[in-house]
Short mmCIF file of C-alpha atoms and ligand atoms in Angstrom, two decimals:
data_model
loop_
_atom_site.label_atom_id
_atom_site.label_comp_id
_atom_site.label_asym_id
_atom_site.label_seq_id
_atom_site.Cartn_x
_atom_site.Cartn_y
_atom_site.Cartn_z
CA UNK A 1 -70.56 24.04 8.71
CA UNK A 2 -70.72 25.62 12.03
CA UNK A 3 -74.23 26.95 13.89
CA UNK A 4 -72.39 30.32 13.68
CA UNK A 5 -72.02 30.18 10.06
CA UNK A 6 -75.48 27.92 9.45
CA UNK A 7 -77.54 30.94 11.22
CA UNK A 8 -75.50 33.90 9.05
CA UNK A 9 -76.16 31.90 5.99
CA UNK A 10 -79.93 31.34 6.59
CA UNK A 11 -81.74 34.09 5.04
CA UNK A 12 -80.58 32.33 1.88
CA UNK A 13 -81.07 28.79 2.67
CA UNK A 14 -84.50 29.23 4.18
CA UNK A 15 -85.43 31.51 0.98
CA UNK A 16 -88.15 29.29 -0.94
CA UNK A 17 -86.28 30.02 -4.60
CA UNK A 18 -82.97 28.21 -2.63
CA UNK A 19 -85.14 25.36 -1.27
CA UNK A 20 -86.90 24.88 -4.57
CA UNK A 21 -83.51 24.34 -5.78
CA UNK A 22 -82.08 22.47 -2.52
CA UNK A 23 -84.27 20.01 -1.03
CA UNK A 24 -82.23 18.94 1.70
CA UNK A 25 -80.35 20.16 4.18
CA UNK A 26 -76.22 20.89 4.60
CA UNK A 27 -75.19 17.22 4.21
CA UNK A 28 -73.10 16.95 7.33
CA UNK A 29 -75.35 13.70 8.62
CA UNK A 30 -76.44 10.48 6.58
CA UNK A 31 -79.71 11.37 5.37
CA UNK A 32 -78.66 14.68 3.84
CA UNK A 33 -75.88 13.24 2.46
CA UNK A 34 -78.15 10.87 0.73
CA UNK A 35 -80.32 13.36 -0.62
CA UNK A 36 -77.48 15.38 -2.00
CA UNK A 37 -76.46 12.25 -3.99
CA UNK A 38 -80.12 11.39 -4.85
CA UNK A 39 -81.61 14.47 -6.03
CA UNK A 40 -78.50 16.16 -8.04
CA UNK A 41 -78.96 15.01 -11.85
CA UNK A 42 -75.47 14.35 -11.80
CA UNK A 43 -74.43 13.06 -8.37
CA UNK A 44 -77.45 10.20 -8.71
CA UNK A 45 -75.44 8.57 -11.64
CA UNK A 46 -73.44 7.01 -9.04
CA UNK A 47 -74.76 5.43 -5.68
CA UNK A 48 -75.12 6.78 -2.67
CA UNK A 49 -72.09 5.19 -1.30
CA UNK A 50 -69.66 3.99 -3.14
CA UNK A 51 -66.07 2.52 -2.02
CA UNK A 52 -62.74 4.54 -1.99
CA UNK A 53 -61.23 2.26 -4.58
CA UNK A 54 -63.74 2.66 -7.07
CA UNK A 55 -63.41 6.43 -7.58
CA UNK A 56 -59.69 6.04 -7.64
CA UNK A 57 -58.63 7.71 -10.78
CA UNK A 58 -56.21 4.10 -11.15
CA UNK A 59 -59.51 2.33 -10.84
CA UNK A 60 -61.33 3.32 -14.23
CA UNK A 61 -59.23 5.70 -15.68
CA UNK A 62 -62.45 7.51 -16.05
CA UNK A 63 -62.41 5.67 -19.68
CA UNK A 64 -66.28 5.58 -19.57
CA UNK A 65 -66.72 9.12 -19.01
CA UNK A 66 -64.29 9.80 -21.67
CA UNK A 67 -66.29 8.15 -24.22
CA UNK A 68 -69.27 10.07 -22.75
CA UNK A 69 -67.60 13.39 -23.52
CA UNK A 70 -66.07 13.25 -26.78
CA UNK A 71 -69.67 11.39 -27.63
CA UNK A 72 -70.70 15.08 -26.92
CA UNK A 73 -68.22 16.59 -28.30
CA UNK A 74 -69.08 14.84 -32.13
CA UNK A 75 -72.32 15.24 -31.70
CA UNK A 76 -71.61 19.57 -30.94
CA UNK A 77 -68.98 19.97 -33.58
CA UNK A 78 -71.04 16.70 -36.40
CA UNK A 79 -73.95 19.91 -35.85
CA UNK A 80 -71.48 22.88 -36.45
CA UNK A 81 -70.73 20.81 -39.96
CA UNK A 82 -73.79 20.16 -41.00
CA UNK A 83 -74.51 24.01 -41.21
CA UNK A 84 -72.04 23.40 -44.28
CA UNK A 85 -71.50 20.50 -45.82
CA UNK A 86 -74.16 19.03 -48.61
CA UNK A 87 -74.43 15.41 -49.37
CA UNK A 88 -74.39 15.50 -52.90
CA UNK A 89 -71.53 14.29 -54.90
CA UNK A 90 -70.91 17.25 -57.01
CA UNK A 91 -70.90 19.41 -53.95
CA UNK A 92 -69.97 17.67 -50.72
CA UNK A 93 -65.82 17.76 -51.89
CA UNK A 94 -65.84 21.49 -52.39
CA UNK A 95 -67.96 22.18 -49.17
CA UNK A 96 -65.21 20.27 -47.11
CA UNK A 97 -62.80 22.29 -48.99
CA UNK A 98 -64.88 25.39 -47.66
CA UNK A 99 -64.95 24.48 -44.32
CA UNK A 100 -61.44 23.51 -44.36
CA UNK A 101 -60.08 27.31 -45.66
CA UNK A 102 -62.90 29.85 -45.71
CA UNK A 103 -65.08 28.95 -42.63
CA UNK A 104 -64.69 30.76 -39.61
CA UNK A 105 -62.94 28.33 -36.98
CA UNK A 106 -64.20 25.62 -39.65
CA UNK A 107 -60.64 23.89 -40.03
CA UNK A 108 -60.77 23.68 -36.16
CA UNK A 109 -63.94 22.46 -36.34
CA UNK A 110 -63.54 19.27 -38.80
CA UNK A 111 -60.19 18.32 -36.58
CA UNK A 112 -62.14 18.48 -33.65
CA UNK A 113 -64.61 15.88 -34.96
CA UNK A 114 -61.99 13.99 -37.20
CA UNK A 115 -59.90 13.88 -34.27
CA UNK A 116 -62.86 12.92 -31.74
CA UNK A 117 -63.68 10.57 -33.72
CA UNK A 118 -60.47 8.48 -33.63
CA UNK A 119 -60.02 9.14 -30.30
CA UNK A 120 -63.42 7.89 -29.25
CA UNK A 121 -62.71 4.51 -31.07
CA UNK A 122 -59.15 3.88 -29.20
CA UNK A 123 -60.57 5.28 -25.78
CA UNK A 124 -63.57 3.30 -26.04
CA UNK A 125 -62.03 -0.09 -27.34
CA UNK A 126 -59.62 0.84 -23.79
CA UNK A 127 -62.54 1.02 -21.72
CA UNK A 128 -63.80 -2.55 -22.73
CA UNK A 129 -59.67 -3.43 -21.79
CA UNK A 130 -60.28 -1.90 -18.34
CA UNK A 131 -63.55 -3.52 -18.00
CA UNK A 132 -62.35 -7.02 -18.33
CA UNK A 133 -59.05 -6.59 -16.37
CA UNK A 134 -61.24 -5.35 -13.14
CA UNK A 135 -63.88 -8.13 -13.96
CA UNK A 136 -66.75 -5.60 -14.35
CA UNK A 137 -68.25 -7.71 -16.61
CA UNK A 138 -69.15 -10.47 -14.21
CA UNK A 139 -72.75 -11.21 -12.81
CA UNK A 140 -74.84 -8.85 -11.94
CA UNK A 141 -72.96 -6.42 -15.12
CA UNK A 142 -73.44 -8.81 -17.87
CA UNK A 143 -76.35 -7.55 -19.14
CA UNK A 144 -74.54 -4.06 -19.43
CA UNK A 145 -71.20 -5.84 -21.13
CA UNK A 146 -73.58 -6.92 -24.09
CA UNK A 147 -75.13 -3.10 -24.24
CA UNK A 148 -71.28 -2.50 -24.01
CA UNK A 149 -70.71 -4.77 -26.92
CA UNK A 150 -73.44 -2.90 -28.80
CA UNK A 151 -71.83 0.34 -28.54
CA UNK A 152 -68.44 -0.44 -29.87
CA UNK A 153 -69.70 -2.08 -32.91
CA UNK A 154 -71.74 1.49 -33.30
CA UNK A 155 -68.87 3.74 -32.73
CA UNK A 156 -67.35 1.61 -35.20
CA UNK A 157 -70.28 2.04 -37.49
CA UNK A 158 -70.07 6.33 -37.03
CA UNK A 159 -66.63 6.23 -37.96
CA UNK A 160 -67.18 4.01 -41.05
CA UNK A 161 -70.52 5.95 -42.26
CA UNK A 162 -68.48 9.47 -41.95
CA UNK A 163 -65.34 7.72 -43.69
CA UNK A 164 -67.29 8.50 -47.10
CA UNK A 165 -68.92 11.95 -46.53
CA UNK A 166 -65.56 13.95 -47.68
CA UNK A 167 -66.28 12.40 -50.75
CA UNK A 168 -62.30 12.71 -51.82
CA UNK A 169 -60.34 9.46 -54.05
CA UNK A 170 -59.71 8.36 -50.14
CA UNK A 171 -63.03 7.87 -48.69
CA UNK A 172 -64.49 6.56 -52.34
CA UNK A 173 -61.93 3.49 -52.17
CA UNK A 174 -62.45 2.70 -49.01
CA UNK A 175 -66.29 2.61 -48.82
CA UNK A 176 -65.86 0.79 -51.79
CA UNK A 177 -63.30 -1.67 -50.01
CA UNK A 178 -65.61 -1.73 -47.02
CA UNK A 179 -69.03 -2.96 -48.75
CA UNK A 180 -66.56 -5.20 -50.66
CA UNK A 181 -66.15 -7.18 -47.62
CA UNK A 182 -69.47 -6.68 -46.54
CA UNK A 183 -70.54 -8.46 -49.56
CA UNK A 184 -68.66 -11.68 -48.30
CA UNK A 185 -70.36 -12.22 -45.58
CA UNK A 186 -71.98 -15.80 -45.72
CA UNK A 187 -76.13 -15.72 -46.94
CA UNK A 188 -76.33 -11.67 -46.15
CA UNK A 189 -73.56 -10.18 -48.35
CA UNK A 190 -74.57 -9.48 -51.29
CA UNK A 191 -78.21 -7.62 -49.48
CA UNK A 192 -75.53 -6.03 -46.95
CA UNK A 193 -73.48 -4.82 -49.91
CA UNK A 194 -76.87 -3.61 -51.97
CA UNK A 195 -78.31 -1.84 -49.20
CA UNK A 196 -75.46 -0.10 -48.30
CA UNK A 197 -74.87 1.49 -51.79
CA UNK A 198 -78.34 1.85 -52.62
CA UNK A 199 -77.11 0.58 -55.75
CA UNK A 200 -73.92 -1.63 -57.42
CA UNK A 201 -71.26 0.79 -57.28
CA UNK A 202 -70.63 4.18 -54.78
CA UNK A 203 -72.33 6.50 -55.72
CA UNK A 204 -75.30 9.83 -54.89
CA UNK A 205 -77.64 6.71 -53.32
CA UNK A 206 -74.67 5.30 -50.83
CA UNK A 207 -73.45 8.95 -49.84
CA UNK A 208 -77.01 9.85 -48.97
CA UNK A 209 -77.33 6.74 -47.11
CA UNK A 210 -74.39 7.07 -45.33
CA UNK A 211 -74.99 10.50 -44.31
CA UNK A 212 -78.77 9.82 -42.88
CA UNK A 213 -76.97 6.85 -40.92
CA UNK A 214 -74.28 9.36 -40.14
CA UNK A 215 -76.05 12.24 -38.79
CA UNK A 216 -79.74 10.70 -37.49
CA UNK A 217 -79.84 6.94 -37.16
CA UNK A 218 -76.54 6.03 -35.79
CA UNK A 219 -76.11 8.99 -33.06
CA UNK A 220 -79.92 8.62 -31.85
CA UNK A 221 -79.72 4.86 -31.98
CA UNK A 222 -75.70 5.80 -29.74
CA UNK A 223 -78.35 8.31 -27.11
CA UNK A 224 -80.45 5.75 -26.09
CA UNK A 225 -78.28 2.89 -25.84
CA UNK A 226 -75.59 5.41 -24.06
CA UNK A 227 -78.38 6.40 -21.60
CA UNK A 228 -79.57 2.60 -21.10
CA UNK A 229 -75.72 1.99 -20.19
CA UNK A 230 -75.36 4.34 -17.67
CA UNK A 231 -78.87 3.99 -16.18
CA UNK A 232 -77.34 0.11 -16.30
CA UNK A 233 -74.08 0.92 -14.58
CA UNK A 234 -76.00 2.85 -11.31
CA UNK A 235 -79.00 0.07 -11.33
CA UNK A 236 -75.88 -2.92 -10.59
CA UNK A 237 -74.56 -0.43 -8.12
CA UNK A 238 -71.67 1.31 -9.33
CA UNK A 239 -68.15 0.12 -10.23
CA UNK A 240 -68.09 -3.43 -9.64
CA UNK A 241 -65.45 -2.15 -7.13
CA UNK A 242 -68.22 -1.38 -5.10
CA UNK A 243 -68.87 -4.79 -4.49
CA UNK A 244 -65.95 -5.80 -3.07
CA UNK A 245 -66.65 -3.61 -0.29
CA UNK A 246 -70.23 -4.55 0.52
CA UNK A 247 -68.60 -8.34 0.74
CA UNK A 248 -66.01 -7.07 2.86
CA UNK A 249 -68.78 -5.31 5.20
CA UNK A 250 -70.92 -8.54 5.34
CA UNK A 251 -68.01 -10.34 6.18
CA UNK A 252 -67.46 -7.84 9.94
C1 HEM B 301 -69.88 4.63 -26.51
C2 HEM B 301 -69.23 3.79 -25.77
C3 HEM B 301 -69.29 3.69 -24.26
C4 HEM B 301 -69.60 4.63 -23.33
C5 HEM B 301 -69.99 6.09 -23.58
C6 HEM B 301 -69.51 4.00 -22.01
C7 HEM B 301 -69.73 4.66 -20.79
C8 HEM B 301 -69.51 4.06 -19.54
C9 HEM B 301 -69.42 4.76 -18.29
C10 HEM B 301 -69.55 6.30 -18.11
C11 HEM B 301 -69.22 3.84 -17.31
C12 HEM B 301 -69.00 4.09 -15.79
C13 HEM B 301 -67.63 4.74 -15.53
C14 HEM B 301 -66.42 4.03 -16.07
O1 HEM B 301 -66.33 2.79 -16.04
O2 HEM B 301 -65.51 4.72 -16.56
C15 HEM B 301 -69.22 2.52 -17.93
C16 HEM B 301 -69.09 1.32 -17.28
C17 HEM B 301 -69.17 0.07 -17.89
N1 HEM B 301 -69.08 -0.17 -19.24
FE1 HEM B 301 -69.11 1.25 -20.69
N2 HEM B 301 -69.18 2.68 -22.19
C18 HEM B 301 -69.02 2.44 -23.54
C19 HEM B 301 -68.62 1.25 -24.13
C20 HEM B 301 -68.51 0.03 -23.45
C21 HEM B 301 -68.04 -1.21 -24.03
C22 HEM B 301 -67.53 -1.35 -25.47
C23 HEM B 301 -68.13 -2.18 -23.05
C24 HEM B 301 -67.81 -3.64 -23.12
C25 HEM B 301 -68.04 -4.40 -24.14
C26 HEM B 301 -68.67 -1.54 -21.86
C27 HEM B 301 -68.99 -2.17 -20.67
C28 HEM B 301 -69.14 -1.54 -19.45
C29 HEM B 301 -69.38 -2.20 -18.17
C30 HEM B 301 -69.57 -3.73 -17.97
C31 HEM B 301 -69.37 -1.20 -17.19
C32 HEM B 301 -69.44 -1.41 -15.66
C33 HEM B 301 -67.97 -1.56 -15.25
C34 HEM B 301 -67.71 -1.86 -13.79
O3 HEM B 301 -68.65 -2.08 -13.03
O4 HEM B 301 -66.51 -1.91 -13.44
N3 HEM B 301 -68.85 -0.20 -22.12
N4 HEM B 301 -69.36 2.69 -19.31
#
């Protein structure tokens, strides 16, 4: 920014309600620039330099952030659903059936999260991919590959507890596949299988159970462990792409 333009502009910047907003200067020097990156909510998820190559779309694919959004997006459109659907065995069939043909934008609605929901498995299962291949999970990031690790094995979980909730022939055989296996596990099975029903067979107990674990413990258990990840991703500096060039400027 010019001085010409700096002084036309300044009746706004040096307004208090702009500097409550802004507290730093135009960052056209290093310590402004700093400040921009520190003290924007957004901008301080990533450091306050970071190399070229690591913000290369080629670099990440932005597969993380990805998984961050459609996270939101099931979580927006899981709420919109819940306005309707009712966990109870007589009634949670014809209130997908409801949503699905007499609900305003409802049939958009379910896709959206059906959809979401599939994609957030495959997009997240690439991101692991894409962390391996660029050796992000190496020292100081290993901490945040097992947090990683963690969150597959609960987007995993999401999709499997909101497999049952249509409560149609498809989701009853498969729940009843899925704590099937469960129950095979060695010493645990059988009390894996039994809590997960809330019974012996499929029935009002599991569908309740998988709905709380649906809706409340899975997705608030998925907020804090998504928010420990990315406070764990800017605490080892970035991309490990980053690190490649603070070597590189040791090295000079
Ligand atoms: C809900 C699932 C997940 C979300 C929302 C998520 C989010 C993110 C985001 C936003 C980043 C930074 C940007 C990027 O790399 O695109 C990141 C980096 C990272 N993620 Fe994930 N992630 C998830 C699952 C995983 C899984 C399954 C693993 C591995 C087991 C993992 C391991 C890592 C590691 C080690 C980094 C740092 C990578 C590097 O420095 O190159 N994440 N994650």
């Amino acid at each position: 920014m010019t001085a010409q333009t700096k002084s036309r502009w300044s009746f706004i910047t040096d307004s208090r309600v702009w500097r409550s907003f802004f507290r730093h200067g135009w960052p056209d020097n290093p310590l402004d620039r700093s400040l921009t990156m520190t003290s924007n909510v957004f901008f301080h998820l990533h450091p306050v330099k970071v190399s070229r190559r690591s913000i290369r779309w080629s670099y990440s694919f932005g597969l993380g952030v990805i998984s961050t959004i459609l996270f939101a997006v099931l979580t927006f459109t899981g709420v919109m659903l819940m306005f309707y659907y009712v966990p109870s065995i007589e009634r949670a069939y014809p209130a997908m059936k409801d949503i699905q043909l007499t609900v305003p934008l409802g049939e958009f609605t379910r896709n959206m999260h059906r959809w979401s929901a599939h994609a957030m498995v495959l997009v997240v299962i690439l991101h692991m991919v894409r962390v391996f291949y660029t050796g992000g999970y190496k020292r100081p990031r290993e901490f945040n590959w097992i947090v990683g690790v963690f969150l597959l094995l609960m987007t995993l979980g999401a999709s499997f507890t909101g497999y049952l909730l249509p409560w149609d022939q498809l989701s009853y055989w498969a729940i009843t596949v899925g704590t099937n296996i469960a129950s095979y596990a060695p010493f645990v099975g059988d009390t894996a299988k039994s809590l997960l029903l809330g019974g012996s067979d499929v029935g009002q107990n599991t569908l309740i159970r998988f709905y709380t674990l649906h809706i409340a413990v899975v997705p608030l258990v998925m907020i804090v462990v998504i928010s420990l990840h990315l406070w764990r991703v800017r605490k080892d500096g970035g991309l490990a792409a980053n690190d490649a060039k603070t070597e590189s400027q040791k090295q000079k």
